Every structure is written in structure tokens, then in C-alpha cells.
Coordinates of C-alpha atoms in Angstrom, one line a residue:
M297 CA -1.2 4.5 -14.7
L298 CA -4.2 3.6 -12.6
E299 CA -7.5 4.4 -14.3
I300 CA -10.9 4.2 -12.7
K301 CA -14.0 4.8 -14.8
D302 CA -17.6 5.0 -13.6
F303 CA -16.7 2.9 -10.5
G304 CA -19.5 2.0 -8.1
L305 CA -19.3 0.2 -4.7
A306 CA -22.3 -1.1 -2.8
F307 CA -23.1 -3.5 0.1
A308 CA -26.7 -4.8 0.0
Q309 CA -28.8 -1.7 -0.5
Q310 CA -26.1 0.7 0.7
H311 CA -24.2 2.5 -2.0
F312 CA -20.8 3.9 -1.0
L313 CA -19.6 5.1 -4.4
S314 CA -21.2 5.8 -7.7
K315 CA -19.8 6.8 -11.1
L316 CA -16.3 7.5 -9.7
N317 CA -13.7 8.6 -12.3
M318 CA -10.0 9.0 -11.4
S319 CA -6.6 8.5 -12.9
V320 CA -3.3 8.2 -11.0
A321 CA 0.0 8.4 -12.8
G322 CA 3.3 6.7 -11.9
G323 CA 4.9 8.4 -8.9
E324 CA 1.6 10.2 -8.0
I325 CA -0.1 9.7 -4.7
V326 CA -3.8 10.5 -4.4
T327 CA -5.1 10.8 -0.8
I328 CA -8.7 10.1 -0.3
M329 CA -10.3 11.3 2.9
G330 CA -13.4 10.1 4.7
P331 CA -14.8 9.2 8.2
S332 CA -14.5 5.7 9.7
G333 CA -17.0 3.2 8.2
C334 CA -17.6 5.1 5.0
G335 CA -16.2 2.4 2.7
K336 CA -12.6 3.6 2.3
S337 CA -11.0 0.3 3.0
S338 CA -13.5 -1.6 0.9
F339 CA -12.7 0.7 -2.0
L340 CA -9.0 -0.4 -1.8
A341 CA -10.0 -4.0 -1.3
A342 CA -12.0 -3.9 -4.5
I343 CA -8.9 -2.7 -6.4
A344 CA -6.7 -5.3 -4.7
G345 CA -9.1 -8.1 -5.3
T346 CA -9.8 -8.8 -1.6
L347 CA -13.3 -7.4 -1.3
N348 CA -15.4 -9.1 1.4
E349 CA -18.4 -11.2 0.4
G350 CA -21.6 -9.2 0.0
F351 CA -20.0 -6.2 -1.6
T352 CA -20.5 -5.5 -5.3
C353 CA -18.6 -3.2 -7.6
S354 CA -19.2 -1.9 -11.1
G355 CA -17.4 0.1 -13.7
E356 CA -13.8 -0.3 -14.8
V357 CA -10.5 -0.3 -13.0
S358 CA -7.4 -0.7 -15.1
L359 CA -3.7 -0.7 -14.3
A360 CA -1.2 -0.2 -17.1
G361 CA -4.0 -0.8 -19.6
K362 CA -5.1 -4.1 -18.0
S363 CA -8.5 -4.6 -16.5
L364 CA -8.3 -5.6 -12.8
L365 CA -11.8 -6.3 -11.6
N366 CA -12.0 -9.7 -13.2
M367 CA -8.4 -10.6 -12.7
P368 CA -7.4 -13.1 -9.9
Q369 CA -6.0 -11.3 -6.9
A370 CA -2.6 -13.0 -7.2
Q371 CA -2.1 -11.6 -10.7
R372 CA -2.9 -8.0 -10.0
Q373 CA 0.6 -7.0 -8.7
V374 CA -0.9 -4.7 -6.1
G375 CA 1.0 -4.0 -2.9
M376 CA -0.8 -2.9 0.3
L377 CA 0.1 -1.2 3.6
F378 CA -2.2 -1.3 6.6
Q379 CA -2.5 0.2 10.1
D380 CA -0.7 -2.9 11.4
D381 CA 2.6 -3.8 9.9
L382 CA 1.6 -7.5 9.6
L383 CA 5.3 -8.7 9.9
F384 CA 5.9 -12.3 10.8
P385 CA 7.1 -12.2 14.5
H386 CA 8.9 -15.6 14.2
F387 CA 10.9 -14.5 11.2
N388 CA 13.9 -12.2 11.3
V389 CA 14.1 -9.0 9.2
A390 CA 15.7 -10.7 6.2
Q391 CA 13.2 -13.6 6.3
N392 CA 10.3 -11.1 6.4
L393 CA 11.7 -9.2 3.4
Q394 CA 12.4 -12.5 1.6
Y395 CA 8.6 -13.0 1.6
G396 CA 8.3 -10.2 -0.9
L397 CA 11.0 -11.6 -3.1
A398 CA 9.6 -14.9 -4.2
H399 CA 10.4 -13.9 -7.8
A400 CA 14.2 -13.4 -7.1
K401 CA 17.0 -16.0 -6.9
Q402 CA 18.6 -16.6 -3.5
G403 CA 21.8 -14.7 -4.2
Q404 CA 20.0 -11.8 -5.9
A405 CA 17.5 -11.7 -3.0
A406 CA 20.2 -11.3 -0.4
Q407 CA 21.7 -8.4 -2.4
L408 CA 18.3 -6.7 -2.8
I409 CA 17.6 -7.0 0.9
E410 CA 21.0 -5.6 1.9
Q411 CA 20.6 -2.6 -0.4
A412 CA 17.0 -2.0 0.6
L413 CA 17.9 -1.9 4.3
A414 CA 20.8 0.4 3.7
D415 CA 18.5 2.8 1.8
A416 CA 16.1 2.7 4.7
G417 CA 18.8 3.6 7.2
M418 CA 18.9 0.1 8.6
P419 CA 22.2 -1.4 7.3
G420 CA 23.1 -4.8 8.8
Y421 CA 19.7 -5.5 10.2
Q422 CA 19.1 -8.7 8.3
Q423 CA 19.4 -11.0 11.3
R424 CA 17.5 -8.8 13.8
D425 CA 14.4 -10.3 15.4
I426 CA 11.2 -8.3 14.7
A427 CA 10.6 -8.0 18.4
S428 CA 13.8 -6.0 18.8
L429 CA 12.9 -3.3 16.4
S430 CA 11.4 0.1 17.2
G431 CA 8.0 1.0 15.8
G432 CA 9.6 3.1 13.1
Q433 CA 11.9 0.3 12.1
R434 CA 9.0 -2.1 11.9
A435 CA 7.1 0.3 9.7
R436 CA 10.0 0.7 7.4
V437 CA 10.5 -3.1 7.1
S438 CA 6.8 -3.4 6.2
V439 CA 7.1 -0.8 3.4
L440 CA 10.3 -2.5 2.1
R441 CA 8.6 -5.9 2.0
S442 CA 5.7 -4.5 0.0
L443 CA 8.0 -2.7 -2.5
L444 CA 10.5 -5.5 -2.9
A445 CA 7.6 -7.5 -4.5
E446 CA 7.8 -4.9 -7.3
P447 CA 4.1 -4.0 -7.3
K448 CA 2.6 -2.0 -10.1
L449 CA 0.4 -0.1 -7.7
L450 CA 0.6 0.6 -3.9
L451 CA -2.6 1.0 -1.8
L452 CA -2.2 2.5 1.7
D453 CA -5.0 1.9 4.3
E454 CA -4.3 4.4 7.0
P455 CA -0.7 3.1 7.6
F456 CA 0.3 6.1 9.7
S457 CA -2.6 6.1 12.2
K458 CA -0.9 4.1 15.0
L459 CA 2.4 6.0 14.9
D460 CA 3.2 8.9 17.3
K461 CA 3.5 12.3 15.7
P462 CA 7.3 12.7 15.2
L463 CA 7.6 9.2 13.8
R464 CA 4.5 9.7 11.7
K465 CA 6.1 12.6 9.9
Q466 CA 9.3 10.7 9.3
F467 CA 7.5 7.6 8.0
R468 CA 5.2 9.7 5.7
E469 CA 8.3 11.2 4.1
F470 CA 10.0 7.8 3.7
V471 CA 6.9 6.3 2.0
R472 CA 6.4 9.3 -0.3
D473 CA 10.1 9.2 -1.4
K474 CA 9.9 5.5 -2.1
I475 CA 6.8 5.8 -4.3
E476 CA 8.2 8.7 -6.2
E477 CA 11.6 6.9 -6.6
L478 CA 9.9 3.7 -8.1
S479 CA 7.4 5.8 -10.1
I480 CA 4.4 3.7 -9.3
P481 CA 0.8 5.1 -8.7
A482 CA -0.5 5.0 -5.2
L483 CA -3.8 5.5 -3.4
L484 CA -3.9 6.5 0.3
V485 CA -7.1 6.5 2.3
T486 CA -7.2 8.3 5.7
H487 CA -9.4 10.3 8.0
D488 CA -6.6 12.8 8.8
A489 CA -5.7 15.5 6.3
E490 CA -2.1 15.7 7.7
D491 CA -1.4 12.2 6.3
S492 CA -1.6 13.5 2.7
L493 CA 1.7 12.7 1.0
Q494 CA 1.5 15.1 -2.0
A495 CA -1.5 17.2 -3.0
P496 CA -4.3 18.0 -0.6
P497 CA -6.7 15.1 0.1
I498 CA -9.9 14.7 -1.9
S499 CA -13.2 13.4 -0.5
I500 CA -15.3 11.0 -2.6
F501 CA -17.4 9.4 0.2

């Protein structure tokens, strides 16, 4: 469960959020909508622990009962998906996925990667170069890498915006199914209402 209480976000004298209260249960995906430049990405960064210098936040953010705002970023167990897949082009598929499996032993990691790719409709893709993948395949590998790290929370920063319409629908369904399967809370920010993965989007900006 992600719980946000009286949360505020500001940069210098500009206030983006004030007294925000929200809870997100495991398997639930809350979509937050707002125009470009309104502070959506900074809101996610504050939760992830990657907020840029100059921003300040207040209130409480807790995950599974543990306060996040003063916790080091590496300890928060938060996964993130962005507009760009951020895969390592010089690594093959398995090596990219291995990056999310630092906690696993070598033999176990290979099994987890094999199963994850099979579940994603990409069996046997371990040795494929990233450059040889389609846009949809790259997007799926990016999701798998985030989820193999076993995050307790997934944050999505407009990850569908650069995909064409047919692929966008397919990828939205893949991400939604994975979040529900793992029963982790998720926050998605977007400027497009069609990107909502469960309930209709809400506007807090």
C-alpha cells in the first residue's frame, strides 16, 4: 500500500501540489493527468528519491508502512518506467534483464529471465541484440527489467507516449496485467486520458 498524506511539492516560490492525500493498494494503478510542465514527473521523482535540486516537498509518503521521503533512493525499492526505454544498447536482452536481478544468484537469474521472456511472448530472445528488437519488444524488455528487480512500487512517467497507436494499446494491456499479477501499487502520470490503465484518470495539478 502506498499512502500519501498532506503532500506538498514546490520549486522556489512556485507550488505544484499542496495537501495531497492519496492511497494506492497492491495491484491498483492510479492515473494522474496534467499538461506538460505541471510537475507530474517531479511528483514521481519525489517518491522515487530522484528529485532535482531546488525542489522541496513536505508531508508524508509511506510504502508498506515505511516512510520514504527521508530514505536513501537505493533503499526505496521503487521501479520506474519512462518515455524512453533506457536499455543498454551494448548489452543483449539477457544482460539488460540481468541488471534488474542483482539480488539473484547466476543460475536462478537465468531461469527467471527465461520465464519472464516466455511470459512476455519473447521466448529464446536472451542473446538478441537490443538494436534488432522492434519498438514493442524493447518496451516489453524495459518493463521486465523493472519488474525483475522486485519493486514494491512502480512509477510510470508517460511510458506509452512514443509508441504508435496499435502498439500503445497492446503495451498498456501488458503493463496493466503485470502490475495486477504482481499485486504492487502503481502511479502513472500522463497528459492523455487514453493511457489510463484501470479507473479514469484524476487531475491533481
